[in-house]
Amino acid sequence: MRRLFLMASLACGAAHAAPALPKLEAVKVSPHVYYFRGAAGMASKENRGFMSNAGFVVTPAGVVVFDALATPALGKAMRAAIAQVTPQPVKTIIVSHYHADHFYGLQTLAADGAQVWAHRNAQATLRSDFTRARLAERRTSLAPWVDQHTELRPADRWLDLGAAKVLKFTLGGMRFAVIDAGGAHTQEDLMLLVEDDGVLFAGDLFFTGRLPFVGEADSKAWLLALDKINASRPAVVIPGHGAASANPVADLELTRSYLLFLREQMGNAVADMVPFEEAYRAVDWRKFEQVPAFKEANRLNAYGTYLLMERESLAKP
């Protein structure tokens, strides 16, 4: 009897410990476009990895999804939330880039036969030591939502957008444009313009309300990509992190000013041959230190920019 009681108690405890499926709220931003807004800051057990954005577009012939969030549980929750909005099946999932917080949800989101599209350069990212190391880290830092069963899901269609850097397609009579901005935040950046609604999914090229993660990005190319966002003249931009923007020109200023500041400060240090540690301590960061994710991201961003400015200085004739 005691053994049966103990087994029942253990089973009850295991059931109690099982993580609940996150409940996502789809925020409508235009007649056909919705998005899920993650928490500010970095991925943590407290936010269960829900700290990035994803979204979807409902057409008469099916649903187009942009990004898949950071865990299989979140991908499954996306499917449930989309089903609350429309009975249409998910047809296509476009991945902005292969950073952990944007594609781990593919494992469950694409389970019913949706086709995953991504930039062809993401193939190298998916095979990289960085991606494998990040999965190992997330199996600890985001356990149990990322575990030994979490898979690195490749795309079904690797996109080569050619010299035009744009791929146009239609679904259910609605017009879309996939925009290649690779080489800015990552080598595989994609944006999605929903032409009929004037909504742009910008991925991590655009942040609102938090510091961008720059890392080893090419900030010069990133600044040019911000010009692409303005050139598309969207009515609404959905960033990779933060609230959707109905005033993109103004809201781009945080990302733009931060990238320019990093380039100026680290560029001056490189020109004067000041070591990174000394240069970092000498910078007045007060303009940005109260922005969410500053503590977690700023030092890494500065170091990556310092190395970038060294490479740029060596490339000058």
XYZ file of C-alpha atoms in Angstrom:
317
model
C 0.000 0.000 0.000
C 2.830 2.393 0.880
C 4.486 1.603 -2.449
C 1.261 2.347 -4.341
C 0.884 5.595 -2.422
C 4.489 6.569 -3.186
C 4.057 5.809 -6.889
C 0.832 7.817 -6.984
C 2.536 10.720 -5.211
C 5.445 10.669 -7.660
C 3.066 10.588 -10.613
C 1.112 13.478 -9.165
C 4.313 15.426 -8.596
C 5.486 14.780 -12.150
C 2.159 15.935 -13.518
C 2.328 19.027 -11.323
C 5.845 19.778 -12.566
C 4.901 19.541 -16.248
C 5.017 23.036 -17.760
C 1.688 24.496 -18.802
C 1.263 25.414 -22.442
C 1.746 29.188 -22.796
C -1.388 31.090 -23.791
C -0.715 33.616 -26.525
C -2.876 36.587 -27.450
C -2.968 37.534 -31.120
C -2.867 41.322 -31.470
C -4.587 42.606 -34.619
C -2.735 45.420 -36.398
C -4.545 45.550 -39.768
C -7.462 43.808 -41.526
C -5.437 40.629 -42.143
C -2.343 40.843 -39.918
C -1.828 39.753 -36.296
C 1.225 39.386 -34.078
C 2.377 37.946 -30.770
C 4.444 40.304 -28.623
C 7.098 38.810 -26.363
C 8.322 40.238 -23.081
C 11.104 42.811 -22.913
C 14.599 41.618 -22.094
C 16.449 38.380 -22.717
C 15.202 34.773 -22.665
C 14.743 33.428 -19.120
C 12.883 30.825 -17.122
C 10.623 33.617 -15.892
C 9.392 34.512 -19.387
C 9.683 30.883 -20.612
C 11.585 32.115 -23.651
C 8.717 34.310 -24.830
C 10.753 37.470 -25.479
C 10.583 37.780 -29.265
C 7.747 38.501 -31.668
C 6.077 36.452 -34.370
C 2.988 37.052 -36.458
C 0.641 35.793 -39.128
C -1.470 36.925 -42.071
C -4.913 35.467 -42.762
C -5.840 35.077 -46.442
C -8.829 33.348 -48.085
C -6.511 30.479 -49.105
C -4.533 29.947 -45.915
C -2.230 31.571 -43.365
C 1.263 32.976 -43.845
C 3.317 33.001 -40.631
C 6.431 35.032 -39.910
C 8.798 33.466 -37.343
C 8.062 30.705 -34.853
C 9.199 31.927 -31.403
C 11.708 30.336 -29.051
C 10.429 26.928 -27.898
C 8.361 24.042 -29.246
C 5.731 24.861 -26.608
C 5.446 28.408 -27.967
C 5.143 27.060 -31.514
C 2.288 24.831 -30.376
C 0.680 27.782 -28.596
C 0.932 29.800 -31.824
C -1.002 27.084 -33.667
C -3.714 27.181 -31.002
C -3.934 30.989 -31.078
C -4.103 31.106 -34.889
C -6.928 28.538 -34.805
C -8.879 30.883 -32.527
C -8.719 33.561 -35.235
C -9.290 31.517 -38.402
C -10.035 27.944 -39.494
C -7.635 28.425 -42.426
C -4.553 26.154 -42.311
C -1.022 27.476 -41.996
C 0.465 27.241 -45.484
C 3.832 29.000 -45.268
C 6.180 29.919 -42.417
C 8.892 32.461 -43.214
C 11.860 32.566 -40.814
C 13.497 35.965 -40.378
C 16.805 34.400 -39.289
C 18.089 31.332 -37.450
C 18.619 32.725 -33.961
C 17.163 30.524 -31.230
C 14.357 32.859 -30.180
C 12.893 32.925 -33.703
C 12.851 29.330 -34.933
C 12.735 26.674 -32.152
C 8.934 26.775 -32.412
C 9.088 25.380 -35.973
C 9.196 21.865 -34.542
C 5.523 22.049 -33.559
C 4.238 24.966 -35.633
C 5.096 23.217 -38.921
C 3.919 19.803 -37.751
C 0.783 19.802 -39.942
C 2.579 20.174 -43.252
C 3.214 23.911 -43.507
C 6.176 24.759 -45.731
C 9.084 26.575 -44.064
C 10.960 29.218 -46.069
C 14.297 30.767 -45.062
C 17.282 32.514 -46.635
C 19.758 30.107 -48.214
C 22.560 31.557 -46.035
C 20.790 30.124 -42.993
C 21.966 26.660 -44.003
C 25.461 27.526 -42.779
C 24.058 29.068 -39.595
C 22.033 25.947 -38.862
C 25.160 23.760 -39.160
C 27.391 26.101 -37.157
C 29.065 25.494 -33.800
C 27.308 28.627 -32.529
C 23.857 27.160 -33.216
C 24.718 23.828 -31.597
C 26.224 25.584 -28.570
C 23.140 27.789 -28.212
C 20.868 24.730 -28.178
C 22.990 23.134 -25.453
C 22.819 26.344 -23.423
C 19.043 26.698 -23.878
C 18.494 23.109 -22.746
C 19.774 24.334 -19.394
C 18.646 27.953 -19.239
C 15.144 27.279 -20.650
C 14.516 23.780 -19.301
C 11.999 22.165 -19.468
C 10.661 24.209 -22.425
C 13.830 23.402 -24.382
C 15.077 19.866 -23.762
C 16.693 16.826 -25.389
C 13.701 16.468 -27.715
C 14.021 19.998 -29.129
C 15.048 19.904 -32.788
C 16.809 22.379 -35.065
C 14.242 22.402 -37.889
C 15.643 23.246 -41.351
C 13.671 25.038 -44.032
C 11.810 23.169 -46.755
C 12.683 25.901 -49.226
C 15.978 27.798 -49.045
C 15.441 31.135 -50.785
C 17.847 32.777 -53.209
C 16.359 36.202 -53.888
C 18.915 37.089 -56.555
C 20.115 40.545 -57.504
C 16.673 42.089 -56.992
C 16.733 41.012 -53.310
C 12.941 40.582 -53.426
C 10.654 37.592 -53.908
C 7.014 38.437 -54.622
C 4.192 35.926 -54.217
C 0.452 35.825 -53.748
C -1.833 33.702 -51.604
C -5.595 33.956 -51.637
C -5.338 37.062 -53.790
C -3.144 38.873 -51.274
C 0.248 40.226 -52.334
C 3.463 39.633 -50.389
C 7.117 40.579 -50.839
C 9.962 38.750 -49.098
C 12.867 41.202 -48.779
C 16.494 40.081 -48.515
C 18.458 42.118 -45.964
C 21.118 39.462 -45.364
C 24.469 40.645 -44.064
C 23.056 43.145 -41.579
C 21.882 41.607 -38.284
C 22.801 38.144 -39.600
C 23.823 36.677 -42.960
C 20.265 35.449 -43.535
C 17.952 38.345 -42.618
C 14.540 38.297 -44.285
C 11.690 40.780 -43.969
C 8.100 40.295 -45.146
C 5.952 43.089 -46.584
C 2.201 42.467 -46.635
C 1.547 44.811 -49.532
C -2.240 45.014 -49.331
C -2.212 45.992 -45.640
C 1.014 48.034 -45.668
C 2.496 45.976 -42.823
C 6.174 45.035 -42.658
C 7.541 42.198 -40.527
C 11.130 43.379 -39.956
C 12.576 40.664 -37.725
C 15.556 41.708 -35.626
C 16.491 44.575 -37.925
C 14.056 46.660 -35.893
C 13.661 46.778 -32.103
C 11.242 48.895 -30.085
C 11.483 49.423 -26.348
C 14.694 47.436 -25.816
C 18.323 47.458 -26.815
C 19.114 45.594 -30.042
C 21.266 42.479 -29.918
C 24.166 43.421 -32.191
C 26.820 40.837 -31.374
C 28.878 40.190 -34.499
C 26.433 41.947 -36.859
C 27.631 44.298 -39.580
C 26.276 47.585 -38.262
C 27.107 49.444 -41.492
C 24.918 47.030 -43.470
C 22.299 47.178 -40.709
C 22.024 50.954 -41.061
C 21.475 50.493 -44.802
C 18.771 47.917 -44.027
C 16.987 50.500 -41.876
C 16.870 52.686 -44.967
C 15.182 49.784 -46.788
C 12.503 49.745 -44.111
C 11.803 53.432 -44.622
C 11.874 53.005 -48.410
C 9.089 50.409 -48.274
C 6.887 53.072 -46.604
C 4.938 50.680 -44.367
C 2.002 51.906 -42.326
C 2.963 49.515 -39.526
C 6.242 47.746 -38.746
C 6.286 44.666 -36.521
C 9.758 44.381 -34.971
C 11.561 41.275 -33.833
C 11.230 42.574 -30.273
C 8.900 45.181 -28.805
C 5.597 46.769 -29.732
C 4.391 47.182 -33.301
C 5.146 50.630 -34.643
C 2.693 52.887 -36.436
C 5.402 55.550 -36.662
C 8.396 53.624 -38.030
C 10.622 56.606 -38.862
C 10.526 57.852 -35.269
C 10.674 54.414 -33.677
C 13.689 53.385 -35.748
C 15.669 56.105 -34.019
C 16.601 53.986 -30.974
C 18.175 51.266 -33.122
C 19.777 53.770 -35.501
C 21.205 56.041 -32.796
C 22.539 53.084 -30.809
C 24.305 51.564 -33.817
C 25.804 54.937 -34.746
C 26.932 55.488 -31.150
C 28.613 52.090 -30.978
C 30.404 52.701 -34.271
C 31.576 56.147 -33.198
C 32.846 55.124 -29.764
C 34.469 51.857 -30.767
C 35.732 53.344 -34.026
C 37.505 56.131 -32.151
C 39.047 53.600 -29.783
C 40.353 51.506 -32.662
C 41.750 54.579 -34.420
C 43.561 55.632 -31.224
C 44.684 52.008 -30.568
C 42.951 51.966 -27.179
C 42.402 48.394 -25.893
C 38.760 47.315 -25.692
C 38.542 47.051 -21.894
C 39.885 50.561 -21.443
C 37.705 51.911 -24.215
C 34.553 50.290 -22.799
C 35.145 51.747 -19.337
C 35.689 55.216 -20.799
C 32.369 55.403 -22.677
C 29.461 57.323 -21.135
C 26.615 54.814 -21.613
C 23.976 56.822 -19.717
C 21.886 57.494 -22.825
C 21.171 53.766 -23.172
C 21.741 52.112 -19.797
C 18.089 52.347 -18.726
C 16.849 50.680 -21.922
C 15.713 47.058 -21.354
C 18.377 44.418 -22.189
C 21.252 46.915 -21.747
C 22.878 44.914 -18.953
C 22.651 41.631 -20.840
C 23.577 42.840 -24.343
C 25.593 46.051 -24.302
C 29.054 44.731 -23.497
C 28.788 41.986 -26.118
C 27.461 44.520 -28.634
C 30.353 46.869 -27.932
C 32.954 44.126 -28.243
C 31.499 42.881 -31.517
C 31.506 46.434 -32.859
C 35.091 46.972 -31.706
C 36.176 43.925 -33.716
C 34.106 45.110 -36.683
C 35.759 48.537 -36.610
C 39.168 46.853 -36.525
C 38.261 44.860 -39.638
C 36.957 47.965 -41.367
C 40.121 49.906 -40.541
C 42.294 47.124 -41.950
C 40.237 47.031 -45.131
C 40.836 50.731 -45.878
C 43.399 51.385 -48.664
